[in-house]
PDB file of C-alpha atoms and ligand atoms in Angstrom:
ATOM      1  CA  UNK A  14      -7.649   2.038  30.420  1.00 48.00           C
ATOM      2  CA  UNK A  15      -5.385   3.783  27.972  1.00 53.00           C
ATOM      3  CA  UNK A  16      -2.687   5.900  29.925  1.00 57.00           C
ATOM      4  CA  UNK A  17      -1.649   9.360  29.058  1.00 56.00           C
ATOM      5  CA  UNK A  18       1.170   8.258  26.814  1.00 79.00           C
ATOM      6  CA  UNK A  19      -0.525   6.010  25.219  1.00 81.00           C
ATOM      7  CA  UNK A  20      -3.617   8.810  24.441  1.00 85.00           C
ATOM      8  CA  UNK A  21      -0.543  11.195  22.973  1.00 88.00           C
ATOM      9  CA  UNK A  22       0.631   7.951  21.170  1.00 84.00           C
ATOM     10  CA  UNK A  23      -2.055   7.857  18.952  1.00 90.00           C
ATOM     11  CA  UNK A  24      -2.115  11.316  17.904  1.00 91.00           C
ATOM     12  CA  UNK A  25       1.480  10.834  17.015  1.00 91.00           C
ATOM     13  CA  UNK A  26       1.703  12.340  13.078  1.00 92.00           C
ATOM     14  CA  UNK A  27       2.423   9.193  10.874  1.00 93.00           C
ATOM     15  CA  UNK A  28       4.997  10.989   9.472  1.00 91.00           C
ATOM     16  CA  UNK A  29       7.994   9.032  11.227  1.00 89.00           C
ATOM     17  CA  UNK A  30       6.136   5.577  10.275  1.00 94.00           C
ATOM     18  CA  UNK A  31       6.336   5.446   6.642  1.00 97.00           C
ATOM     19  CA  UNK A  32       8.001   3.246   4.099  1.00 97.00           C
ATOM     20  CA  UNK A  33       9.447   6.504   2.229  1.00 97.00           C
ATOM     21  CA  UNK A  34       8.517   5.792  -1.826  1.00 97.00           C
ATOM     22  CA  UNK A  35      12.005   5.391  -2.926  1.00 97.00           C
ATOM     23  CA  UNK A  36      11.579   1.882  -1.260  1.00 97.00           C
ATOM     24  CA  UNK A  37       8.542   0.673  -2.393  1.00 98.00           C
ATOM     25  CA  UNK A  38       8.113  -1.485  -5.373  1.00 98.00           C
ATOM     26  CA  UNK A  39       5.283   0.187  -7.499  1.00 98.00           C
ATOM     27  CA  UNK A  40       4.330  -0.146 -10.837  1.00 98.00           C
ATOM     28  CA  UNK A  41       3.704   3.164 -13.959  1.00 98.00           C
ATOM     29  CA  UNK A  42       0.853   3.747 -15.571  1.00 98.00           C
ATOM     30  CA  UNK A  43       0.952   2.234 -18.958  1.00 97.00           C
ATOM     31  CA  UNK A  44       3.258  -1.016 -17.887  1.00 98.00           C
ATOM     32  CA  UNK A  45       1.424  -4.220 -19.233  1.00 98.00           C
ATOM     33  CA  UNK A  46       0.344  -6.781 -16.438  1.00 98.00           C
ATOM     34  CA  UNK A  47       2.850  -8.976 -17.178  1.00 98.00           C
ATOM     35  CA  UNK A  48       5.918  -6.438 -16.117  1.00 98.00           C
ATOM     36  CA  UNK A  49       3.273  -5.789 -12.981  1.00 98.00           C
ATOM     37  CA  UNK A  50       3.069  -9.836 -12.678  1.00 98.00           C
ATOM     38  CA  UNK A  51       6.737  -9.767 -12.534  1.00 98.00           C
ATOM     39  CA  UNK A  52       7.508  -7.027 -10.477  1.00 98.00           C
ATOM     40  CA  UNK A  53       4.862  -8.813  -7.345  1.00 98.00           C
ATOM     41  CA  UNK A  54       5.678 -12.404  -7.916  1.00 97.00           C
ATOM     42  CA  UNK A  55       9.602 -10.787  -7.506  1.00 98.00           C
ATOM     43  CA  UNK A  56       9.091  -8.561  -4.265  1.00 98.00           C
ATOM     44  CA  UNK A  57       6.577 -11.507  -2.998  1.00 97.00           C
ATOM     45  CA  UNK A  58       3.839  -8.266  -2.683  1.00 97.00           C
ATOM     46  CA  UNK A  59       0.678  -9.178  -3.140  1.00 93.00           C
ATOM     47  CA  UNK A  60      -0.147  -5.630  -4.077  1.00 97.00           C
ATOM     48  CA  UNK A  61       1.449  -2.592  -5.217  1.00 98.00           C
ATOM     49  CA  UNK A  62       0.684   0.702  -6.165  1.00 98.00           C
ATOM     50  CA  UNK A  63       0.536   2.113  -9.568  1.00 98.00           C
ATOM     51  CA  UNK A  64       1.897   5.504 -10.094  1.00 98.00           C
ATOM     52  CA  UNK A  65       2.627   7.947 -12.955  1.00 97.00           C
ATOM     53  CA  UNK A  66       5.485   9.536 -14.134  1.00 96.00           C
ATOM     54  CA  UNK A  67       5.141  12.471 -12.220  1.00 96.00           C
ATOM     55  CA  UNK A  68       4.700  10.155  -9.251  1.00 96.00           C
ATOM     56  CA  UNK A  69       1.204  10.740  -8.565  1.00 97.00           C
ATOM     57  CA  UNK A  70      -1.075   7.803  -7.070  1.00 96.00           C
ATOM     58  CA  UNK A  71      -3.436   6.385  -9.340  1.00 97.00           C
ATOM     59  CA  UNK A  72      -4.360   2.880  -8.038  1.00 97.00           C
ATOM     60  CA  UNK A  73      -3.342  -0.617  -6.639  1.00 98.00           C
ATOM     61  CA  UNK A  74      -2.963  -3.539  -8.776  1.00 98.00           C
ATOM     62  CA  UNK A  75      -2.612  -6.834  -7.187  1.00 97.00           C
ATOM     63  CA  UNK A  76      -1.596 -10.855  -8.172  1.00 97.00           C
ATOM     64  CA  UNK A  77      -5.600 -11.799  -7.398  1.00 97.00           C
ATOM     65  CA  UNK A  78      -6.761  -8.830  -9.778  1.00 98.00           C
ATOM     66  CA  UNK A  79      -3.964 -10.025 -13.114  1.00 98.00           C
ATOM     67  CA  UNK A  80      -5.018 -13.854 -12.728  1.00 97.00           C
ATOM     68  CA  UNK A  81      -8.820 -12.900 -12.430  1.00 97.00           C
ATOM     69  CA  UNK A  82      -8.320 -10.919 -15.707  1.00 97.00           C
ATOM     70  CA  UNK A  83      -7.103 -13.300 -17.704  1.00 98.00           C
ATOM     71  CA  UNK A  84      -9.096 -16.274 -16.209  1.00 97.00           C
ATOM     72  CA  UNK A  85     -10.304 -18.701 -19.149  1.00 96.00           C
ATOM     73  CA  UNK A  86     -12.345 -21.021 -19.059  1.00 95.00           C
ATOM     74  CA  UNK A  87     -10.739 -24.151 -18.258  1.00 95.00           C
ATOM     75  CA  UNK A  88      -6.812 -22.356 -18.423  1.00 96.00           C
ATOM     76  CA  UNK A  89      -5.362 -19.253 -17.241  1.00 95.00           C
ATOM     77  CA  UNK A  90      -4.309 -17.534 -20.910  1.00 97.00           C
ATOM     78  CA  UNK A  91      -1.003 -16.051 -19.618  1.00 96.00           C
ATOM     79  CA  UNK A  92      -0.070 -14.934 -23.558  1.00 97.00           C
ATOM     80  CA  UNK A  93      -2.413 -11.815 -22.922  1.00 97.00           C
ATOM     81  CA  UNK A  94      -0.463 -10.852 -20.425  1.00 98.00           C
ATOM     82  CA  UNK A  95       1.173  -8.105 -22.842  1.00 97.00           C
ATOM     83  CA  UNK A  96      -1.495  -6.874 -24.199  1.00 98.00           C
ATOM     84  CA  UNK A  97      -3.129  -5.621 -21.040  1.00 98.00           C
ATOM     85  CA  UNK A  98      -2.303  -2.763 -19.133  1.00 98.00           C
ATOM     86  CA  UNK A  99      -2.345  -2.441 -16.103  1.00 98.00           C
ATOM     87  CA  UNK A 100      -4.634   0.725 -16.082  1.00 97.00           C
ATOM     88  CA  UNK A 101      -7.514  -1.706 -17.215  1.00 97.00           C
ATOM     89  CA  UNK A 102      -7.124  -3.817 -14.067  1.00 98.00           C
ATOM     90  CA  UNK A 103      -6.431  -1.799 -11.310  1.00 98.00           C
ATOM     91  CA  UNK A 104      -8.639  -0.519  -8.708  1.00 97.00           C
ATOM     92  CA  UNK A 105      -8.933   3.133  -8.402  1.00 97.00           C
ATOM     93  CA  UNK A 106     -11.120   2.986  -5.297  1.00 94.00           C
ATOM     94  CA  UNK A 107      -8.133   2.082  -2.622  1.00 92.00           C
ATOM     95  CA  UNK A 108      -7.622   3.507   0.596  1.00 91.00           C
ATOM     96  CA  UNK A 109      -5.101   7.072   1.314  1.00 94.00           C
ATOM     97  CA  UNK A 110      -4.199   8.861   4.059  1.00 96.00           C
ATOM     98  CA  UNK A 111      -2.188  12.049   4.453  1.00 94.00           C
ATOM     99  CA  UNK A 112       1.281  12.602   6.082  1.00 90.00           C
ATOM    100  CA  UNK A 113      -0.112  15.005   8.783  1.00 91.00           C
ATOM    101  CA  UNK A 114      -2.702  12.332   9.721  1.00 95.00           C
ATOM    102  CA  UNK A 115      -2.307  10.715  13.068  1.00 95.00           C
ATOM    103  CA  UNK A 116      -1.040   7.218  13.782  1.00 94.00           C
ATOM    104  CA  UNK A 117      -4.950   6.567  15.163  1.00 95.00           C
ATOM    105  CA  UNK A 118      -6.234   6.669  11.705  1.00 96.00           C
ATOM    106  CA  UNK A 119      -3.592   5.072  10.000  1.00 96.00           C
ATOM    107  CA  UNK A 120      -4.532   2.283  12.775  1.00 96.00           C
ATOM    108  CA  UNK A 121      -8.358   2.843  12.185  1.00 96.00           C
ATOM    109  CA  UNK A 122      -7.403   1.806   8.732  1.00 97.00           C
ATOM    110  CA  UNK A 123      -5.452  -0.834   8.789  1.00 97.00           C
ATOM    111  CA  UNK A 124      -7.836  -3.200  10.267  1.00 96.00           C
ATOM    112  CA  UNK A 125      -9.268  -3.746   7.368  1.00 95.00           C
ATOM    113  CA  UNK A 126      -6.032  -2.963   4.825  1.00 95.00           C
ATOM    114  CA  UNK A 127      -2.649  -4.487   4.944  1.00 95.00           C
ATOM    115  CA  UNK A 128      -1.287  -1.262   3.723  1.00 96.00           C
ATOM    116  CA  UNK A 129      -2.297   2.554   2.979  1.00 97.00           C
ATOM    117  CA  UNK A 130      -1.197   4.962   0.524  1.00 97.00           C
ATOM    118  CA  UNK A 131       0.078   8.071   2.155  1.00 97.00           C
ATOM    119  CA  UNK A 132       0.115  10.923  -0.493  1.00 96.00           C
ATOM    120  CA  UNK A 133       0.498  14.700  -0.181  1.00 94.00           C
ATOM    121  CA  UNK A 134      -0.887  17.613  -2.328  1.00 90.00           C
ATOM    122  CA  UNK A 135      -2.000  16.453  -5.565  1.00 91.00           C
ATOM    123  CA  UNK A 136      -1.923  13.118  -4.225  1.00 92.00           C
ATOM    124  CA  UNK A 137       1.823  13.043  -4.805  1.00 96.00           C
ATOM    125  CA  UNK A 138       2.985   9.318  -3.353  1.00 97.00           C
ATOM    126  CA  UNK A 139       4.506   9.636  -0.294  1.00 97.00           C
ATOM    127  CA  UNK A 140       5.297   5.937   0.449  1.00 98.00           C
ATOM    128  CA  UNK A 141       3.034   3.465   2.182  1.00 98.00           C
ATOM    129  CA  UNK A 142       2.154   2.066   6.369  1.00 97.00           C
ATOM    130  CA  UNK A 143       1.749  -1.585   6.785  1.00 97.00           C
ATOM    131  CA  UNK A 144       0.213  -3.653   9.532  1.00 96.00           C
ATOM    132  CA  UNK A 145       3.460  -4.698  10.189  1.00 96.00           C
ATOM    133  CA  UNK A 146       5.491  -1.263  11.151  1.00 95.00           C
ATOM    134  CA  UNK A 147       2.035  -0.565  12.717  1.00 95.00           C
ATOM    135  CA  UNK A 148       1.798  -3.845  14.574  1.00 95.00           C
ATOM    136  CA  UNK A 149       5.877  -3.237  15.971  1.00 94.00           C
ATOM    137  CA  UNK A 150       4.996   0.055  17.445  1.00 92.00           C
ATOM    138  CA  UNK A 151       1.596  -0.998  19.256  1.00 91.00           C
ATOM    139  CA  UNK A 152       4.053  -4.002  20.506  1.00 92.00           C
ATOM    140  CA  UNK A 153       6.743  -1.532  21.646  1.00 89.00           C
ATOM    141  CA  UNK A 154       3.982   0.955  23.170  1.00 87.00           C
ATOM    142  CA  UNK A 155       2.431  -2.137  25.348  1.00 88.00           C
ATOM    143  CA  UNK A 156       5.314  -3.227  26.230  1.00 88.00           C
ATOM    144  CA  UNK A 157       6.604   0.266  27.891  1.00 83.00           C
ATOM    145  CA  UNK A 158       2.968   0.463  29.361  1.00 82.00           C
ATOM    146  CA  UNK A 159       3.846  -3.068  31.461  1.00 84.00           C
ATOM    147  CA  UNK A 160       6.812  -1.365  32.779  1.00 75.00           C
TER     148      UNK A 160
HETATM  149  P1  AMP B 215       3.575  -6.122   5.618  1.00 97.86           P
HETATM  150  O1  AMP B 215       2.739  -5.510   6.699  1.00 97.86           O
HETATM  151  O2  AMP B 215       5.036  -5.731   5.688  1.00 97.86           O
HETATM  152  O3  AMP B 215       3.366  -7.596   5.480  1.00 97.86           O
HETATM  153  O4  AMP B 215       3.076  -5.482   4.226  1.00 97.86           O
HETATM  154  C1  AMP B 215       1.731  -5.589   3.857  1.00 97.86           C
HETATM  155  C2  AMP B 215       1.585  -5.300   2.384  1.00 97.86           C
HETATM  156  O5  AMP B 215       2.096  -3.976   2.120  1.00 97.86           O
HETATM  157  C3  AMP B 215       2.397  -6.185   1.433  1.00 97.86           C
HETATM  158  O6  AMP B 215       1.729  -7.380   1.105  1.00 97.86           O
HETATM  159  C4  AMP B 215       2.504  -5.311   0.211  1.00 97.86           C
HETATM  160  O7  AMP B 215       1.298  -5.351  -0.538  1.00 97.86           O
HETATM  161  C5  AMP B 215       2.668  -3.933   0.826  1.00 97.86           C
HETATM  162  N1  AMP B 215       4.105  -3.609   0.975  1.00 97.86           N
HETATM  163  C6  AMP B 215       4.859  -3.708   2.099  1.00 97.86           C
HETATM  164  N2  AMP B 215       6.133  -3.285   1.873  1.00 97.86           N
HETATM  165  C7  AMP B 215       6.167  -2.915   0.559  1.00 97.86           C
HETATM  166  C8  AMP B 215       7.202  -2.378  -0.313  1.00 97.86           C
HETATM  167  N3  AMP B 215       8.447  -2.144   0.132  1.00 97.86           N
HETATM  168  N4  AMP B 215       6.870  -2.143  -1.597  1.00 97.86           N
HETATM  169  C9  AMP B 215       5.614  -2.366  -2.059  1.00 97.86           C
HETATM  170  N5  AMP B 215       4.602  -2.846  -1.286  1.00 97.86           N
HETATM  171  C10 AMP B 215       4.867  -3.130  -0.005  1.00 97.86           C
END
């Protein structure tokens, strides 16, 4: 059974958690997919976020979703790279949660996502929470349960 500090744990805000945005690679609207290619084959991200300029969240582009896109049909045509932005390939339907949310939804969420948006009013981007700064807590939190 969960004990009481673990129970206050997860209603932790997620605040103290996230990768501020100044630190995570993202992408603008407008860029072309191969500056996006670039930018996650360089960072080693399989997915970033795309932003504008006013640093609003607008979507996730990822390696899978470029290559798919310009898939032929016995080559991958990497000359149309340019010519696509990456506002044609991105998915707009990704996961965000709020700063004031708890760490139990972030968790909730990450189950099934390696990462999650956090944005704040006008869906301003915050920065992101992985599995892995979620992961290191839970670890730390069992740990000081054992002792
Ligand atoms: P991790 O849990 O650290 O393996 O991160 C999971 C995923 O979150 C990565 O594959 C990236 O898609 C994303 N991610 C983590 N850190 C960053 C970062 N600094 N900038 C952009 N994306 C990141």
């Amino acid at each position: 059974m969960l004990s009481v500090s673990s129970r206050d744990f997860l209603k932790l805000p997620i605040k103290e958690f996230i990768i501020p945005s100044e630190k995570v690679a993202h992408v603008q609207l407008g860029n072309n997919t191969e500056h996006a290619l670039l930018v996650l084959t360089k960072t080693g991200y399989s997915s970033i976020p795309v932003l504008d300029m006013r640093y609003r969240m607008h979507g996730m582009i990822s390696v899978q979703q470029i290559t798919d896109e310009i898939l032929g049909l016995d080559r991958i045509e990497y000359e149309r790279l340019d010519s696509i932005k990456v506002d044609e390939v991105m998915t707009r339907d990704f996961v965000k949660i709020n700063e004031r949310d708890t760490f139990q939804r972030a968790l909730d969420l990450l189950i099934n996502h390696p990462y999650v948006c956090v944005v704040g009013d006008e869906d301003t981007f915050l920065g992101i929470m992985t599995r892995r700064v979620v992961m290191k807590q839970l670890k730390k939190q069992l740990y000081l349960s054992l002792d």
